[in-house]
Coordinates of N, CA and C in Angstrom, one line a residue:
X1 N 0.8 -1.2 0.0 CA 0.0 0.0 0.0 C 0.9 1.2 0.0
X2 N 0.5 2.2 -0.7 CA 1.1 3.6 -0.8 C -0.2 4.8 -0.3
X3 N 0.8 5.7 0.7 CA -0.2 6.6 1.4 C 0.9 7.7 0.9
X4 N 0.1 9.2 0.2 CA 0.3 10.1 -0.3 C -0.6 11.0 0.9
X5 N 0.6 12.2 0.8 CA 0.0 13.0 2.0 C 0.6 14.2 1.4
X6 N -0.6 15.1 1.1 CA 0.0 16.8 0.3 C 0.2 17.5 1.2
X7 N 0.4 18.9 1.0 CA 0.7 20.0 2.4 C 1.0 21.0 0.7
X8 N 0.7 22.5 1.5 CA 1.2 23.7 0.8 C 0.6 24.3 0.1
X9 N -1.0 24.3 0.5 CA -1.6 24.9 -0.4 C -2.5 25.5 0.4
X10 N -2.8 26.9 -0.4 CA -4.0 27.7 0.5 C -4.3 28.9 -0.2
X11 N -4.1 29.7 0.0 CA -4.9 31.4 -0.5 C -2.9 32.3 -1.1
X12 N -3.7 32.5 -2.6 CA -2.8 33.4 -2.5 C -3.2 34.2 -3.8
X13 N -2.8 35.3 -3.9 CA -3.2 36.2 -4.9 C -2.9 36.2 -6.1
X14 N -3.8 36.7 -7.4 CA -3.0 36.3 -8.7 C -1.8 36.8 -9.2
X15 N -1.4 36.5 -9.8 CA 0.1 36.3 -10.0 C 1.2 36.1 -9.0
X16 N 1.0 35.5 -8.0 CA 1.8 35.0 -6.8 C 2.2 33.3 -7.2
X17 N 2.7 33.0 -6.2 CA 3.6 31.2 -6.3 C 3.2 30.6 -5.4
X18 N 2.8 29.3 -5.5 CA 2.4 28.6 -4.5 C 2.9 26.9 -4.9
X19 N 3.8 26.6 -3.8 CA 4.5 25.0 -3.9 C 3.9 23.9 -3.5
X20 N 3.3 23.1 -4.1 CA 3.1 21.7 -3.7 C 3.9 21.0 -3.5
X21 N 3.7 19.8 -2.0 CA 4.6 18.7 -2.3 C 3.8 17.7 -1.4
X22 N 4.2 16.3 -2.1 CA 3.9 15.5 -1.7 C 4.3 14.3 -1.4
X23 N 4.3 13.8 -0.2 CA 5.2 12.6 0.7 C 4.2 11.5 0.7
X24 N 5.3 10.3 -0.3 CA 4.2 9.1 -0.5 C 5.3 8.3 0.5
X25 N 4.3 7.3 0.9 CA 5.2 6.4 2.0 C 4.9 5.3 1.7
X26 N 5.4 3.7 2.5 CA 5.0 2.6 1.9 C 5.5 1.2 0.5
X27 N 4.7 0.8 0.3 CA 5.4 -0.3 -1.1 C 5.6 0.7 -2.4
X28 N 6.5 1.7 -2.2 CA 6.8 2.1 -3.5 C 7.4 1.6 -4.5
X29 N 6.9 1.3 -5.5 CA 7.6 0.5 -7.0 C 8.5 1.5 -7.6
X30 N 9.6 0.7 -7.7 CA 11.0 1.1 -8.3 C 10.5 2.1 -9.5
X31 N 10.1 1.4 -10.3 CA 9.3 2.1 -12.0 C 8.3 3.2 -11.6
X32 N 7.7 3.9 -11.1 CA 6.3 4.7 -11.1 C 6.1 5.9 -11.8
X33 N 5.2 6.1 -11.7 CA 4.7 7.3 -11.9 C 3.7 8.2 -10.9
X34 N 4.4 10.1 -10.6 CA 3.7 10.3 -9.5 C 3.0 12.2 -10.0
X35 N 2.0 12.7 -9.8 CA 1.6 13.8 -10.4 C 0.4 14.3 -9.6
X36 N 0.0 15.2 -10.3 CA -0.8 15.9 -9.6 C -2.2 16.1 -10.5
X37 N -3.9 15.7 -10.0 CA -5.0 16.4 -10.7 C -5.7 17.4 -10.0
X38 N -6.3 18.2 -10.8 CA -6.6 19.2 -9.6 C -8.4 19.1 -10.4
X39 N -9.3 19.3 -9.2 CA -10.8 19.7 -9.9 C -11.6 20.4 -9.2
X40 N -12.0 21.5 -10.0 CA -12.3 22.5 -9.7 C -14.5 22.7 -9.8
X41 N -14.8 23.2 -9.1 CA -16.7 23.2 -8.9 C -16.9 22.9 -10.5
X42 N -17.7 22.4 -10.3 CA -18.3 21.7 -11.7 C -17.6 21.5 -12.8
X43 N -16.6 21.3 -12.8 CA -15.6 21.0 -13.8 C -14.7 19.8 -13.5
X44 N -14.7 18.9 -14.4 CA -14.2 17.8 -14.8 C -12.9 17.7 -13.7
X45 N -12.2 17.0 -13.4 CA -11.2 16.2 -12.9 C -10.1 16.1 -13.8
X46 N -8.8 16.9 -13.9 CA -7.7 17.3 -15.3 C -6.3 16.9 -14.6
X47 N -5.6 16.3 -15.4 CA -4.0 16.0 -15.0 C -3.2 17.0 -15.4
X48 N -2.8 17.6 -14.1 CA -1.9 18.9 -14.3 C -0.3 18.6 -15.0
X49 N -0.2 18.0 -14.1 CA 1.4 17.4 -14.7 C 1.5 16.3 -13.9
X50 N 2.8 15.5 -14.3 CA 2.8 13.7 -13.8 C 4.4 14.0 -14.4
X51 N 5.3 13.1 -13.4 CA 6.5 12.7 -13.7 C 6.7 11.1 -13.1
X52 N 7.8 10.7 -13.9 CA 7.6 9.5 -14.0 C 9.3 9.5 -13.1
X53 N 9.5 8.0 -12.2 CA 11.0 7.4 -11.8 C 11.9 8.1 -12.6
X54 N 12.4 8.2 -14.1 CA 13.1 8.6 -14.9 C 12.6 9.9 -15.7
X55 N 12.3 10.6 -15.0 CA 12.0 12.2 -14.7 C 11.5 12.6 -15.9
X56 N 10.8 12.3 -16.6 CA 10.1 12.6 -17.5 C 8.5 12.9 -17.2
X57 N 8.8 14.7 -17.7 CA 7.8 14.8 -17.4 C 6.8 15.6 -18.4
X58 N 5.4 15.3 -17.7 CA 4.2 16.2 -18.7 C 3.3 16.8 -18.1
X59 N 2.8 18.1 -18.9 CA 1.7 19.3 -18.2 C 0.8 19.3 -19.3
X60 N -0.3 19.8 -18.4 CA -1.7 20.3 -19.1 C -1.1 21.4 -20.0
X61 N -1.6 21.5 -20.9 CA -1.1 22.9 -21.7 C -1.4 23.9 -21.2
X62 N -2.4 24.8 -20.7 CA -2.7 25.6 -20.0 C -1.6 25.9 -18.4
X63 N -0.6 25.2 -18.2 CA 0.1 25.4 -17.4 C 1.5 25.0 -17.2
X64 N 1.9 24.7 -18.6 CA 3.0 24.4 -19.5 C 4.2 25.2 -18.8
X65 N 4.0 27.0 -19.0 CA 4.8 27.6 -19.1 C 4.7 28.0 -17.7
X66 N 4.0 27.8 -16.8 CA 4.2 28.8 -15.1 C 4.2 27.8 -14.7
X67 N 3.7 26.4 -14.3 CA 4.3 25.0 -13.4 C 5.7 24.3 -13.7
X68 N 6.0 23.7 -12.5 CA 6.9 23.2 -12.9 C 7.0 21.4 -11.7
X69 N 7.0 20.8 -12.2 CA 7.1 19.7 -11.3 C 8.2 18.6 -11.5
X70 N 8.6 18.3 -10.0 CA 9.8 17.8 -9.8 C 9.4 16.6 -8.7
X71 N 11.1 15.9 -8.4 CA 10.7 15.0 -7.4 C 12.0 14.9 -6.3
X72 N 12.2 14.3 -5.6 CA 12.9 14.1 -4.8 C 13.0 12.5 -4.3
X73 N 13.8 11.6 -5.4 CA 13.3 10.3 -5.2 C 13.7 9.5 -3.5
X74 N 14.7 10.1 -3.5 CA 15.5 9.4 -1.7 C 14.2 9.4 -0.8
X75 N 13.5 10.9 -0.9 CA 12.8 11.1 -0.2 C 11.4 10.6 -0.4
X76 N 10.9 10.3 -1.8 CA 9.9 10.2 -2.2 C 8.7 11.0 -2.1
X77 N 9.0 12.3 -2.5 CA 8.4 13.3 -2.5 C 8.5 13.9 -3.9
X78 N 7.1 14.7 -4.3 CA 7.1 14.9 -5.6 C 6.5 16.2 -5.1
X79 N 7.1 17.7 -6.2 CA 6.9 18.9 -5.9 C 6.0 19.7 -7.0
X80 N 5.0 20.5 -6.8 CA 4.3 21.3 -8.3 C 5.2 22.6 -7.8
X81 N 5.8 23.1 -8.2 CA 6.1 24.6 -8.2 C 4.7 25.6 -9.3
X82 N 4.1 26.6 -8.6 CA 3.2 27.2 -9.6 C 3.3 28.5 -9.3
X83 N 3.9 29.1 -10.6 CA 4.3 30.6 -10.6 C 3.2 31.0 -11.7
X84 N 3.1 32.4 -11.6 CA 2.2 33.5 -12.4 C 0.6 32.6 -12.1
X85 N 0.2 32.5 -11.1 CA -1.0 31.8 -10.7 C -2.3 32.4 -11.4
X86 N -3.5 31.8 -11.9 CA -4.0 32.7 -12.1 C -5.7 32.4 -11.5
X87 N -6.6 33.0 -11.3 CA -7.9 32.3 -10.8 C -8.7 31.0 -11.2
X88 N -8.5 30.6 -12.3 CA -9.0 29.6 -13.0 C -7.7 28.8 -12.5
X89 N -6.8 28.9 -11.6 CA -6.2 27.8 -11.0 C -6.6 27.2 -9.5
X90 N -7.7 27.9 -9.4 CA -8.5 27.5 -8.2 C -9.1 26.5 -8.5
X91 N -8.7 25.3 -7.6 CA -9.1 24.0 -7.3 C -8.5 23.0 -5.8
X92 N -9.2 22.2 -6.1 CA -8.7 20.6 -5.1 C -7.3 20.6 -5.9
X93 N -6.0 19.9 -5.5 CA -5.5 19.4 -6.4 C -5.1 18.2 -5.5
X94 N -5.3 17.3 -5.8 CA -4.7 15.7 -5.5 C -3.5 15.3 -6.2
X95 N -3.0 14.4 -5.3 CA -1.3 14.0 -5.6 C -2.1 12.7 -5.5
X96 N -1.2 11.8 -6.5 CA -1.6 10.7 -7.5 C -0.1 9.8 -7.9
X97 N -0.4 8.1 -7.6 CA 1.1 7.6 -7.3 C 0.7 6.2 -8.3
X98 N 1.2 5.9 -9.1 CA 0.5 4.0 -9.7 C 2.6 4.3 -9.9
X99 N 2.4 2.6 -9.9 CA 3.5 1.9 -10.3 C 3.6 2.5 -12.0
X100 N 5.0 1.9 -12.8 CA 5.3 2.1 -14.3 C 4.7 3.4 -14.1
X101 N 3.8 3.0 -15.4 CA 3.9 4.8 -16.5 C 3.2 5.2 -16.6
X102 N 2.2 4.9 -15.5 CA 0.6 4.7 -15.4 C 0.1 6.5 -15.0
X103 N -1.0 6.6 -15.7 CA -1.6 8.3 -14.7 C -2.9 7.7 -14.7
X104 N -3.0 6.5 -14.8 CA -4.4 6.5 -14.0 C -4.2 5.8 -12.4
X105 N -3.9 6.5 -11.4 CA -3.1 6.6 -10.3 C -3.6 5.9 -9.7
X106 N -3.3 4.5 -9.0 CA -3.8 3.6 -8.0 C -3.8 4.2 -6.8
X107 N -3.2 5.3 -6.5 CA -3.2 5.8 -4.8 C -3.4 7.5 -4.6
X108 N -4.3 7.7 -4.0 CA -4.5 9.4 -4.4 C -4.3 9.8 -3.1
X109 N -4.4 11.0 -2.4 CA -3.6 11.8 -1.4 C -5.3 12.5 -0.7
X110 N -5.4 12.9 0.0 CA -6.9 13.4 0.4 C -7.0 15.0 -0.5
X111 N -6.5 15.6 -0.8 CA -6.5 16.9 -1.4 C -6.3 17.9 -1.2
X112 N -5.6 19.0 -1.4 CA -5.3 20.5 -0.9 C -5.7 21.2 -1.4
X113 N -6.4 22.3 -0.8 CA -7.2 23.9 -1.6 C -6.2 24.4 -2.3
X114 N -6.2 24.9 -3.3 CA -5.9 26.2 -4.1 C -6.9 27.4 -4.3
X115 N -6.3 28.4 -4.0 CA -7.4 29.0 -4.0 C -7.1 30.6 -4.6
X116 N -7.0 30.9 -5.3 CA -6.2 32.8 -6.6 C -7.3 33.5 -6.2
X117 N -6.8 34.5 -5.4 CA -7.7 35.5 -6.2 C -7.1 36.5 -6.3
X118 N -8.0 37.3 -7.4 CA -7.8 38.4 -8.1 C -7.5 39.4 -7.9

């Protein structure tokens, strides 16, 4: 079993920075893949960005150029860096962990607010 636990998120104003990270603990697979979805009031459930064991990584288009996500594998911790924030980045965002290459994430984290405003 893998338990994901976020921290770092809360209120901050647009165009400000705000860091995600997330400490997965447990039967971690050597191969994985670990990222972040974020979902916002009535709007769909979207994969922000996902990095894989071999640091390859991918973003939603819309957040291409101001995210940036990393990992810290010793520690098993994976980071969103989000600069130039903008209101329509207000959501849940959940941290998400499956073995290989997978983003349909076998283990999800309980969730942290995001919250821009204007």
């Amino acid at each position: 079993q893998v338990q994901l636990v976020e921290s770092g998120g809360g209120l901050v104003q647009a165009g400000g920075s705000l860091r995600l990270s997330c400490a997965a603990s447990g039967s971690i697979f050597r191969f994985n893949t670990m990222g972040w979805y974020r979902q916002a009031p009535g709007k769909q459930r979207e994969l922000v960005a996902a990095i894989t064991s071999g640091s390859s990584a991918n973003y939603e288009d819309s957040v291409k150029s101001r995210f940036t996500i990393s990992k810290d594998s010793a520690k098993n911790t994976v980071y969103l860096q989000m600069n130039g924030m903008k209101p329509e980045d207000t959501a849940v965002y959940y941290c998400g962990y499956s073995p290989g290459t997978r983003y349909d994430f076998q283990s999800w984290g309980q969730g942290t607010q995001v919250t821009v405003s204007s």
